PDB file of C-alpha atoms in Angstrom:
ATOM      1  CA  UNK R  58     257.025  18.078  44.404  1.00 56.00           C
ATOM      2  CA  UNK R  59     255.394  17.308  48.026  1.00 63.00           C
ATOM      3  CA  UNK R  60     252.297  18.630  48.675  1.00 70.00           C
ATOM      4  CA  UNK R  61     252.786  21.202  50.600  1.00 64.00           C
ATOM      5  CA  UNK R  62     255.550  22.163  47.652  1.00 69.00           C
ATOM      6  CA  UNK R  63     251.727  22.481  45.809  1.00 76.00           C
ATOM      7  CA  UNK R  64     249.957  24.295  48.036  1.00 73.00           C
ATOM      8  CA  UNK R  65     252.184  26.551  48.429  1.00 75.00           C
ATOM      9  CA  UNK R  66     252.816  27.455  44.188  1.00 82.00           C
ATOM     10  CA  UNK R  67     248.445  26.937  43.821  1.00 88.00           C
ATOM     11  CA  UNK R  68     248.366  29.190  46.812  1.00 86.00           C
ATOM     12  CA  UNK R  69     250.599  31.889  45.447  1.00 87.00           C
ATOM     13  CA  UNK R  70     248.821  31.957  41.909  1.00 91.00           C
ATOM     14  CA  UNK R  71     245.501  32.080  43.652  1.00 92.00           C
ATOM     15  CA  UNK R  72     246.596  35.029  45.558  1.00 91.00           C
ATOM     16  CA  UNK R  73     247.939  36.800  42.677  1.00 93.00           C
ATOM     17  CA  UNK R  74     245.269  36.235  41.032  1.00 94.00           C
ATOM     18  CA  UNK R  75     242.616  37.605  43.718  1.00 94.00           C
ATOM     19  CA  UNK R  76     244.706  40.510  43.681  1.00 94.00           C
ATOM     20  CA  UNK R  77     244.847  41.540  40.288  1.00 95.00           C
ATOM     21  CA  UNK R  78     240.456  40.958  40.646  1.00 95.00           C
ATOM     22  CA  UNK R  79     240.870  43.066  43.939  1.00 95.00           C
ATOM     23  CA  UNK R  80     242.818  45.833  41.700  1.00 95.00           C
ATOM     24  CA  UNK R  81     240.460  45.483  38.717  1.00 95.00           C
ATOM     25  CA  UNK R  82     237.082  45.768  41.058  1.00 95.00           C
ATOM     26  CA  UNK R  83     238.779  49.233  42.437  1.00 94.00           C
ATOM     27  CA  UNK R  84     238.632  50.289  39.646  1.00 95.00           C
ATOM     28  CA  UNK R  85     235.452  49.804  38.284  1.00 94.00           C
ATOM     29  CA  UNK R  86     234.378  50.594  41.603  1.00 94.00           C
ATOM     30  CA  UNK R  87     235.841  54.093  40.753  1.00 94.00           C
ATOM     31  CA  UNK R  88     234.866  54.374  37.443  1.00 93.00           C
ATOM     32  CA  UNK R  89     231.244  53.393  38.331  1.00 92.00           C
ATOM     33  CA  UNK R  90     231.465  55.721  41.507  1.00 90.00           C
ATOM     34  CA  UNK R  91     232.770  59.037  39.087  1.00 90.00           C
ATOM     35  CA  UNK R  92     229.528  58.087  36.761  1.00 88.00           C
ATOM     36  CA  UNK R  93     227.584  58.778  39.784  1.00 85.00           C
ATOM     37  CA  UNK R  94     228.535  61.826  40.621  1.00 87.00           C
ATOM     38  CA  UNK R  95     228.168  62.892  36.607  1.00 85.00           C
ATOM     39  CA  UNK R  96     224.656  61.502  36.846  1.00 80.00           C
ATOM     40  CA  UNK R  97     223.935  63.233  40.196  1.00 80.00           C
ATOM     41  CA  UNK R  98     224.961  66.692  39.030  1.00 78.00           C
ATOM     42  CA  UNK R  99     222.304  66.523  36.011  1.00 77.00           C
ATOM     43  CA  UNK R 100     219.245  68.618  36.492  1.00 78.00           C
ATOM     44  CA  UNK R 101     216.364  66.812  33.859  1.00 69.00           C
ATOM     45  CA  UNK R 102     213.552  69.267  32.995  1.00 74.00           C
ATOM     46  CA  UNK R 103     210.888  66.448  31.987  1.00 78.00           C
ATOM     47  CA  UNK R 104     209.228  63.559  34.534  1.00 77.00           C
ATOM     48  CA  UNK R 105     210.318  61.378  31.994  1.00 77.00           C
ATOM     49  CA  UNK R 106     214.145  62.325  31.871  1.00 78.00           C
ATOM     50  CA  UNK R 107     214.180  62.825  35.565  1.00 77.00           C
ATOM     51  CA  UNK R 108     212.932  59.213  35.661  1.00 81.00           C
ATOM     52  CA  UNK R 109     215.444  57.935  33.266  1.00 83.00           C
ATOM     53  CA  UNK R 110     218.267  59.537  35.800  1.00 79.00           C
ATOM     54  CA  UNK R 111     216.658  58.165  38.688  1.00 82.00           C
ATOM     55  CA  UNK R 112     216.728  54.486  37.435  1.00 85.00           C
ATOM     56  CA  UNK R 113     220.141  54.850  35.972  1.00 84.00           C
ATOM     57  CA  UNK R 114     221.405  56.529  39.244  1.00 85.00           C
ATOM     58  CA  UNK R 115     219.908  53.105  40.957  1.00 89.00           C
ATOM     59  CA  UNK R 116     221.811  50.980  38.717  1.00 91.00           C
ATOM     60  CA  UNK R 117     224.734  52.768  39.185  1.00 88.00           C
ATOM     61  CA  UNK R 118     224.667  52.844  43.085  1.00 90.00           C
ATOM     62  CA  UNK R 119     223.836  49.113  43.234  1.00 93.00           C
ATOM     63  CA  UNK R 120     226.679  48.271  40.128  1.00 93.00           C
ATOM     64  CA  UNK R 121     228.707  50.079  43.053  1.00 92.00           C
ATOM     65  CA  UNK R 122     227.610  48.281  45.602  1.00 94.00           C
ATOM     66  CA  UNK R 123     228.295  45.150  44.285  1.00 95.00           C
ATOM     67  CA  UNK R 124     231.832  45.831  43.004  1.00 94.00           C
ATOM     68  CA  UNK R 125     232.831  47.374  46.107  1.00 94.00           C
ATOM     69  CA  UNK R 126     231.942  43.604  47.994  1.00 95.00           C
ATOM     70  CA  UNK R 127     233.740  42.266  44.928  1.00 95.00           C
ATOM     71  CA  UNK R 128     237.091  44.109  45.665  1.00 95.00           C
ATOM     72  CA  UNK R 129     236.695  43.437  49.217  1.00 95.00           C
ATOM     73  CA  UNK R 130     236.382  39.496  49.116  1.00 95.00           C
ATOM     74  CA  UNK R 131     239.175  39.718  46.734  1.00 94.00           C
ATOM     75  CA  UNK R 132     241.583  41.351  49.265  1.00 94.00           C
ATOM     76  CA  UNK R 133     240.509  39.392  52.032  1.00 95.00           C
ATOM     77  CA  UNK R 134     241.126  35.980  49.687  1.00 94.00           C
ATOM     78  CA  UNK R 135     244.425  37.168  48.230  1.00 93.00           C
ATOM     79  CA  UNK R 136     245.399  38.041  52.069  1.00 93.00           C
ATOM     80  CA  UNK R 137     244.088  34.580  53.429  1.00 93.00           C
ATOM     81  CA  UNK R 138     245.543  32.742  50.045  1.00 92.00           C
ATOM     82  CA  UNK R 139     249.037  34.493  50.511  1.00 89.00           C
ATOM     83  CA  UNK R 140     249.054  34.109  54.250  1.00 91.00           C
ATOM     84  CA  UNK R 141     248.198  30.027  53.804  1.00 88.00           C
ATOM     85  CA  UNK R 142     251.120  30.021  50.947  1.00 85.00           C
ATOM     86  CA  UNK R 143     253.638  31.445  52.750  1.00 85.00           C
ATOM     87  CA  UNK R 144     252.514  29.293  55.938  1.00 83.00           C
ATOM     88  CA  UNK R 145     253.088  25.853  54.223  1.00 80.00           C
ATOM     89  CA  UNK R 146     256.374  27.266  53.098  1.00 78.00           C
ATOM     90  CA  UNK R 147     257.568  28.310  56.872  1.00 79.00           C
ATOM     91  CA  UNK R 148     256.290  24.859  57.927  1.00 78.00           C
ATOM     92  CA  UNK R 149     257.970  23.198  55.585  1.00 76.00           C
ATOM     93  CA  UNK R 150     261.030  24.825  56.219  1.00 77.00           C
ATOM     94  CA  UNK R 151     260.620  24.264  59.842  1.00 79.00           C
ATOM     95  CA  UNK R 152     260.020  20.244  59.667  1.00 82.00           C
ATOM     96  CA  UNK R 153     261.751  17.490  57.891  1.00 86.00           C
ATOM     97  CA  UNK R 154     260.619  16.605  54.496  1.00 86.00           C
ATOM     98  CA  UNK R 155     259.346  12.696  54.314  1.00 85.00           C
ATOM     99  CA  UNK R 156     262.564  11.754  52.178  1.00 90.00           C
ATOM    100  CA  UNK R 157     264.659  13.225  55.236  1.00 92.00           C
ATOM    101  CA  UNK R 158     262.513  12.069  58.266  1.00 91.00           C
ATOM    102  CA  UNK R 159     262.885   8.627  56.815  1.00 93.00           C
ATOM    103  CA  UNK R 160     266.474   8.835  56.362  1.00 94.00           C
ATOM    104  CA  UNK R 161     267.008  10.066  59.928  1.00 95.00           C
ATOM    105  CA  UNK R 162     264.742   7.657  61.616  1.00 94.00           C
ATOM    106  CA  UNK R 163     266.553   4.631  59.470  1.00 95.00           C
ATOM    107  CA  UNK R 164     270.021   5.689  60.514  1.00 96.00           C
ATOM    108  CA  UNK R 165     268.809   5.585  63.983  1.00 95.00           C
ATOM    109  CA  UNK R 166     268.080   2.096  63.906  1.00 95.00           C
ATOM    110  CA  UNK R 167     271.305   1.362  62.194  1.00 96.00           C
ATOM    111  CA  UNK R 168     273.369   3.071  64.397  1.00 96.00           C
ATOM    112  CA  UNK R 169     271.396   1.248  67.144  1.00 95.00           C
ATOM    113  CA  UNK R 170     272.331  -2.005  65.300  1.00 95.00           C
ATOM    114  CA  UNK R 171     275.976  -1.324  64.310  1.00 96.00           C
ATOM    115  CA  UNK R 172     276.603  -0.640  67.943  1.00 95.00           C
ATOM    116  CA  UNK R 173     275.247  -3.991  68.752  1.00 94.00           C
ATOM    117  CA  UNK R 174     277.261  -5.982  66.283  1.00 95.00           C
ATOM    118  CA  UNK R 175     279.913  -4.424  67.083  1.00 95.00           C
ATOM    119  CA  UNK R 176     280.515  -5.221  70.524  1.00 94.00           C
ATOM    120  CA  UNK R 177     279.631  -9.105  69.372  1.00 93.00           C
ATOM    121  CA  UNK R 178     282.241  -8.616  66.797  1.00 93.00           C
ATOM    122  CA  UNK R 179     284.752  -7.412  69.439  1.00 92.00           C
ATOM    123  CA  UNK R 180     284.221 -10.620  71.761  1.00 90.00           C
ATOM    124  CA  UNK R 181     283.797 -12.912  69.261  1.00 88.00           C
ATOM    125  CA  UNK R 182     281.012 -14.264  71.044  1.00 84.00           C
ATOM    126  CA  UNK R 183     279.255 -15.350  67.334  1.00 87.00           C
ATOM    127  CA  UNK R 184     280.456 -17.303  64.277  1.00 91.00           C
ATOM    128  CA  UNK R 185     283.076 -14.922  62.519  1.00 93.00           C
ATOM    129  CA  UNK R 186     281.991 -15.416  59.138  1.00 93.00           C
ATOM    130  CA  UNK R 187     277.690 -13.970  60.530  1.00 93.00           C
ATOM    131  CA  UNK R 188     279.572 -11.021  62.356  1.00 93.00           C
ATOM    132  CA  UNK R 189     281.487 -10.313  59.164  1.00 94.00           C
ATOM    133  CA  UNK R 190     278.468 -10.160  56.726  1.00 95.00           C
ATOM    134  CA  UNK R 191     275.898  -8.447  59.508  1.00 95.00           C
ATOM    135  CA  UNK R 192     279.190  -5.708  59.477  1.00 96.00           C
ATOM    136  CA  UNK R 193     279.599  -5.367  55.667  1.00 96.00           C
ATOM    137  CA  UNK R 194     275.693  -5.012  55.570  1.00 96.00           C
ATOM    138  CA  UNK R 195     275.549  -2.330  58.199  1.00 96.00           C
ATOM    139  CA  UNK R 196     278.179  -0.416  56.812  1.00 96.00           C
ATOM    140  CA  UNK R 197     277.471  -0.237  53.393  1.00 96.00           C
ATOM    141  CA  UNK R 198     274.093   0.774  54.567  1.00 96.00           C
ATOM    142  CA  UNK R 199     275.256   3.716  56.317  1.00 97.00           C
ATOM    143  CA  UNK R 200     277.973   4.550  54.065  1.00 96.00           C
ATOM    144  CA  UNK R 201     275.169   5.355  51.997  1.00 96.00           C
ATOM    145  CA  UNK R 202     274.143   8.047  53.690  1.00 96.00           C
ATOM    146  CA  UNK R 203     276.977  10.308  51.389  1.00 93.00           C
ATOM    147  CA  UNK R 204     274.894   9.905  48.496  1.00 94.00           C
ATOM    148  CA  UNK R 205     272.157  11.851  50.591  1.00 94.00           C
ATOM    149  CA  UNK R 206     271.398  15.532  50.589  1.00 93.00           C
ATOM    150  CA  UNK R 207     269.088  17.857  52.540  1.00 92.00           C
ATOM    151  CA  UNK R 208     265.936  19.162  51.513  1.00 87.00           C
ATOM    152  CA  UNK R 209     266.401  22.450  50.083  1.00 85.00           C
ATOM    153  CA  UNK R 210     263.073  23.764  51.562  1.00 84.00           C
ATOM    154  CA  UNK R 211     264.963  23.087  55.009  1.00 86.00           C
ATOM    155  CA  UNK R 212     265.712  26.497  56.694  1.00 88.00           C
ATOM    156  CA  UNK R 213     269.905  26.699  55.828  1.00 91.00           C
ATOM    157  CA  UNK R 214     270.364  25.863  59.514  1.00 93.00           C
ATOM    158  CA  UNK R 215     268.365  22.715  58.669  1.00 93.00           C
ATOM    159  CA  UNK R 216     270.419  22.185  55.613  1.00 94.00           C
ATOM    160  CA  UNK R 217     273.724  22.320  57.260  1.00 96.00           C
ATOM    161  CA  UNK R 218     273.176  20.431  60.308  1.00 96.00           C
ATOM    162  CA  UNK R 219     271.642  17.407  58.240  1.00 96.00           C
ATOM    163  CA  UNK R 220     274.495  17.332  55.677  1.00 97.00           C
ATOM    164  CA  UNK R 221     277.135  17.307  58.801  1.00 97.00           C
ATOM    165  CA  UNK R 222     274.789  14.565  59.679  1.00 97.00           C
ATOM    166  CA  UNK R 223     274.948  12.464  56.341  1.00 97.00           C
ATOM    167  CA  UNK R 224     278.451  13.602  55.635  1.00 97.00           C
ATOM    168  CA  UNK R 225     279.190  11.649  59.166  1.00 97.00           C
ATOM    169  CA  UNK R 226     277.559   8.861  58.303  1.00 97.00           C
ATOM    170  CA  UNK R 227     279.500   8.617  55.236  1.00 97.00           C
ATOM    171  CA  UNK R 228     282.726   8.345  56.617  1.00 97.00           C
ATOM    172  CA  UNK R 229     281.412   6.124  59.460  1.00 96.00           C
ATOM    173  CA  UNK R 230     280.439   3.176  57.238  1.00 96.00           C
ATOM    174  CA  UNK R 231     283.419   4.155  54.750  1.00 96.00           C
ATOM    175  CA  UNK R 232     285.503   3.493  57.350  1.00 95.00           C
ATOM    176  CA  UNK R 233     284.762   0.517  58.486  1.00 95.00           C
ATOM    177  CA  UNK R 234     283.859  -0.824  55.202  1.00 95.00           C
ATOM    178  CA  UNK R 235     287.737  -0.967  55.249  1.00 93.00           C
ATOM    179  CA  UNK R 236     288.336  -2.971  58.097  1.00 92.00           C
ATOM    180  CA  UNK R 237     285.316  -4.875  58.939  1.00 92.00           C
ATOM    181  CA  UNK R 238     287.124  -8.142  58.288  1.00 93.00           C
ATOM    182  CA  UNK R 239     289.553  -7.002  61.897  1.00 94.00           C
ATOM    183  CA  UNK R 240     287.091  -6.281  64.008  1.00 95.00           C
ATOM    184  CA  UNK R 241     286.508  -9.725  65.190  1.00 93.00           C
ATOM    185  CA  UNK R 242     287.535 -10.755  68.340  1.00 93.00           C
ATOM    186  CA  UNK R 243     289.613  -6.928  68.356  1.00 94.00           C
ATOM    187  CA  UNK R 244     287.538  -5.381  71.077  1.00 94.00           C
ATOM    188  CA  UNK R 245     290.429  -2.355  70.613  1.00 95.00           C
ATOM    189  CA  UNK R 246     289.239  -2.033  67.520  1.00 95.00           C
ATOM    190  CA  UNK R 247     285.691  -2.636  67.574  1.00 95.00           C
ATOM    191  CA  UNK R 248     285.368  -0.342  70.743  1.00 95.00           C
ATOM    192  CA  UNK R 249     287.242   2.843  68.615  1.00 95.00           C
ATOM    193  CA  UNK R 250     284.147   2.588  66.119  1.00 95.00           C
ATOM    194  CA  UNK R 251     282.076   2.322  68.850  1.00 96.00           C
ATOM    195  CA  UNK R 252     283.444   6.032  69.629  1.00 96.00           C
ATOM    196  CA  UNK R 253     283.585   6.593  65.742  1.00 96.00           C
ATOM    197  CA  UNK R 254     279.372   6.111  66.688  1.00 96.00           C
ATOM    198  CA  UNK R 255     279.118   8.145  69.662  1.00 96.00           C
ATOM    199  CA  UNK R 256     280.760  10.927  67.403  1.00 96.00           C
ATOM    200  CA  UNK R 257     277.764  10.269  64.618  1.00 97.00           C
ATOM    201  CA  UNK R 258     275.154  10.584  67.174  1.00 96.00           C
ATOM    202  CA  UNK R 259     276.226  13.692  68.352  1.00 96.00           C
ATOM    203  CA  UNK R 260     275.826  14.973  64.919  1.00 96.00           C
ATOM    204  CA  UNK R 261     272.260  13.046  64.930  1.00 96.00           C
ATOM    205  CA  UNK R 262     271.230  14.635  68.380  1.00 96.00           C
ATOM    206  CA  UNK R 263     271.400  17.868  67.053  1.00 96.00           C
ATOM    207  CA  UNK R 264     269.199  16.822  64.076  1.00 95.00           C
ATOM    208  CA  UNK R 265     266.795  15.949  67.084  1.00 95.00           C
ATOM    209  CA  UNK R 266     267.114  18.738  68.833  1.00 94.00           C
ATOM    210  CA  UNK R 267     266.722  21.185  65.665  1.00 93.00           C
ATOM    211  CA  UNK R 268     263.176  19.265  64.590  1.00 92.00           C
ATOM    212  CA  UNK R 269     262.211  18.590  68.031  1.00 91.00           C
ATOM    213  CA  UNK R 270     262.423  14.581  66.661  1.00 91.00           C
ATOM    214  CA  UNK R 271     261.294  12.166  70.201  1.00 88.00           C
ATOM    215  CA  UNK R 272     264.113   9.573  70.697  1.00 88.00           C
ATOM    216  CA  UNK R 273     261.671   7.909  72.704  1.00 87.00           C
ATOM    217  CA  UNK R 274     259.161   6.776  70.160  1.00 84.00           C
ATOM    218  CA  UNK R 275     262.195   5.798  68.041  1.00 85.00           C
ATOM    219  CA  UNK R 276     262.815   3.182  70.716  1.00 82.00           C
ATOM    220  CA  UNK R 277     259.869   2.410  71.464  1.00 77.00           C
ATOM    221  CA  UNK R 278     259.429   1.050  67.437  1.00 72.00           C
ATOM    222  CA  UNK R 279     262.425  -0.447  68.118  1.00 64.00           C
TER     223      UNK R 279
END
């Protein structure tokens, strides 16, 4: 569980919980308050008995009092324990979890890098056998990607459009797991992946567009 997967189940309890004190102080509260009114009706013929009311209808008003403050606090932490839970949750579900915003910014850079390598590949302008291992290495890396799944606190937008994401990934590197040993000096070949890539980032642009993710500062670690 993340943290925020915490705070939001210690959150709920808590709020539960400061409701169920909020429900038991109301009643006391009313309990103690239909007391009073018993009290208050009595008429005491002695200075002593009328004494004995008069302290007892003190205790009662301040016993009141007191549980009256206690139900309140308890609403108003149940409400600001509740409200905090559900928050974490909607945040959550609204950003990428640290298992997916790794995932995303890594196949960034390895797009980035399969590009590259390919269009080397395709001109032959390096030793064959470095192009062929730098290829098998990139595409077994993101031919990975199908062993990935989203988040399930991800909204089931979220969900979808980072599966479609993974899932393309997946069939990228498949792909060219296949064929890497062509590519060299094939720029026909090595310039369809290239497309095969532009397809995969569309997929990832709408991962960045959906989580608001800046391309920039994913160059700029570059």
């Amino acid at each position: 569980m993340t943290t925020l997967d915490w705070f939001f189940s210690i959150g709920l309890v808590l709020a539960v919980l400061a409701i169920l004190f909020f429900i038991l102080f109301l009643v006391l509260t009313i309990r103690t308050g239909t007391k009073l009114k018993t009290i208050s009706r009595k008429r005491a013929k002695t200075k002593k008995k009328k004494k004995r009311l008069r302290i007892a209808k003190k205790k009662l008003i301040r016993q009141k009092k007191n549980q009256r403050t206690a139900a309140i606090i308890s609403l108003v932490a149940s409400l600001l324990l509740g409200a905090g839970a559900f928050y974490s949750a909607y945040y959550q579900a609204m950003n990428l979890t640290t298992d997916d915003s790794d995932s995303i910014s890594k196949g960034y850079y390895l797009l980035s890098d399969f590009n590259g390598e390919l269009s080397k590949a395709g001109s032959g302008s390096e030793s064959q056998d470095k192009m062929e291992t730098n290829l098998r290495y990139l595409a077994n890396s993101i031919a990975s990607y199908g062993t990935k799944k989203a988040s399930t606190v991800n909204t089931q937008e979220g969900q979808l459009t980072l599966n479609r994401y993974y899932n393309a990934m997946k069939e990228l590197g498949t792909n060219v797991m296949r064929n890497y040993t062509q590519i060299y000096n094939n720029p026909d070949l090595a310039k369809g992946y290239q497309e095969d890539v532009k397809k995969v980032k569309e997929y990832e642009q709408k991962v960045f567009k959906l989580y608001n993710i800046n391309e920039a500062a994913l160059d700029q670690k570059k």
